[in-house]
Amino acid sequence: MLKSYKELNVCELETQTMISGDLGYMDKKGLQELREEIGDVERMLKAMIKSLENKHLNP
């Protein structure tokens, strides 16, 4: 199944985060904090999309 644009963007952020760590642009603590923030944003996006879908289905 194809992923949504949201999921693809989150995957891209995670990939760019890993690359920045591999290249030494960020330390381990910074990488971990960024990964946690990406996870938070992903959860918020899922909740917002679900809420909008519910409003559309049940106006």
XYZ file of C-alpha atoms in Angstrom:
59
model
C 0.000 0.000 0.000
C 1.284 3.461 -0.860
C 2.113 5.754 1.994
C 0.498 9.157 2.298
C 2.449 12.329 1.652
C 2.573 12.864 5.403
C 4.200 9.493 5.980
C 6.658 10.039 3.134
C 7.653 13.437 4.519
C 8.183 11.970 7.987
C 10.317 9.194 6.475
C 12.353 11.802 4.606
C 12.905 13.771 7.817
C 14.056 10.623 9.591
C 16.425 9.796 6.724
C 17.900 13.301 6.674
C 18.361 13.093 10.444
C 20.288 9.827 10.113
C 22.458 11.281 7.352
C 23.264 14.369 9.424
C 24.357 12.091 12.266
C 26.463 9.929 9.961
C 28.185 13.033 8.586
C 28.855 14.343 12.088
C 26.658 17.432 11.871
C 24.820 16.508 15.074
C 25.804 14.738 18.261
C 23.909 11.716 19.607
C 21.925 13.765 22.119
C 20.801 16.225 19.456
C 19.850 13.393 17.115
C 17.783 11.700 19.807
C 15.977 14.943 20.643
C 15.251 15.554 16.973
C 13.933 12.012 16.491
C 11.619 12.491 19.469
C 10.335 15.762 18.022
C 9.757 14.123 14.637
C 7.743 11.420 16.419
C 5.715 14.091 18.235
C 4.958 15.895 14.972
C 3.986 12.609 13.322
C 1.507 11.848 16.121
C 0.037 15.364 15.909
C -0.377 15.060 12.135
C -2.130 11.711 12.498
C -4.507 13.163 15.099
C -5.239 16.237 12.984
C -5.909 14.170 9.850
C -8.186 11.820 11.782
C -10.077 14.785 13.245
C -10.520 16.385 9.824
C -11.674 13.100 8.311
C -14.230 12.664 11.100
C -15.533 16.214 10.614
C -15.861 15.571 6.891
C -17.744 12.310 7.452
C -19.916 13.659 10.293
C -20.511 17.389 9.674
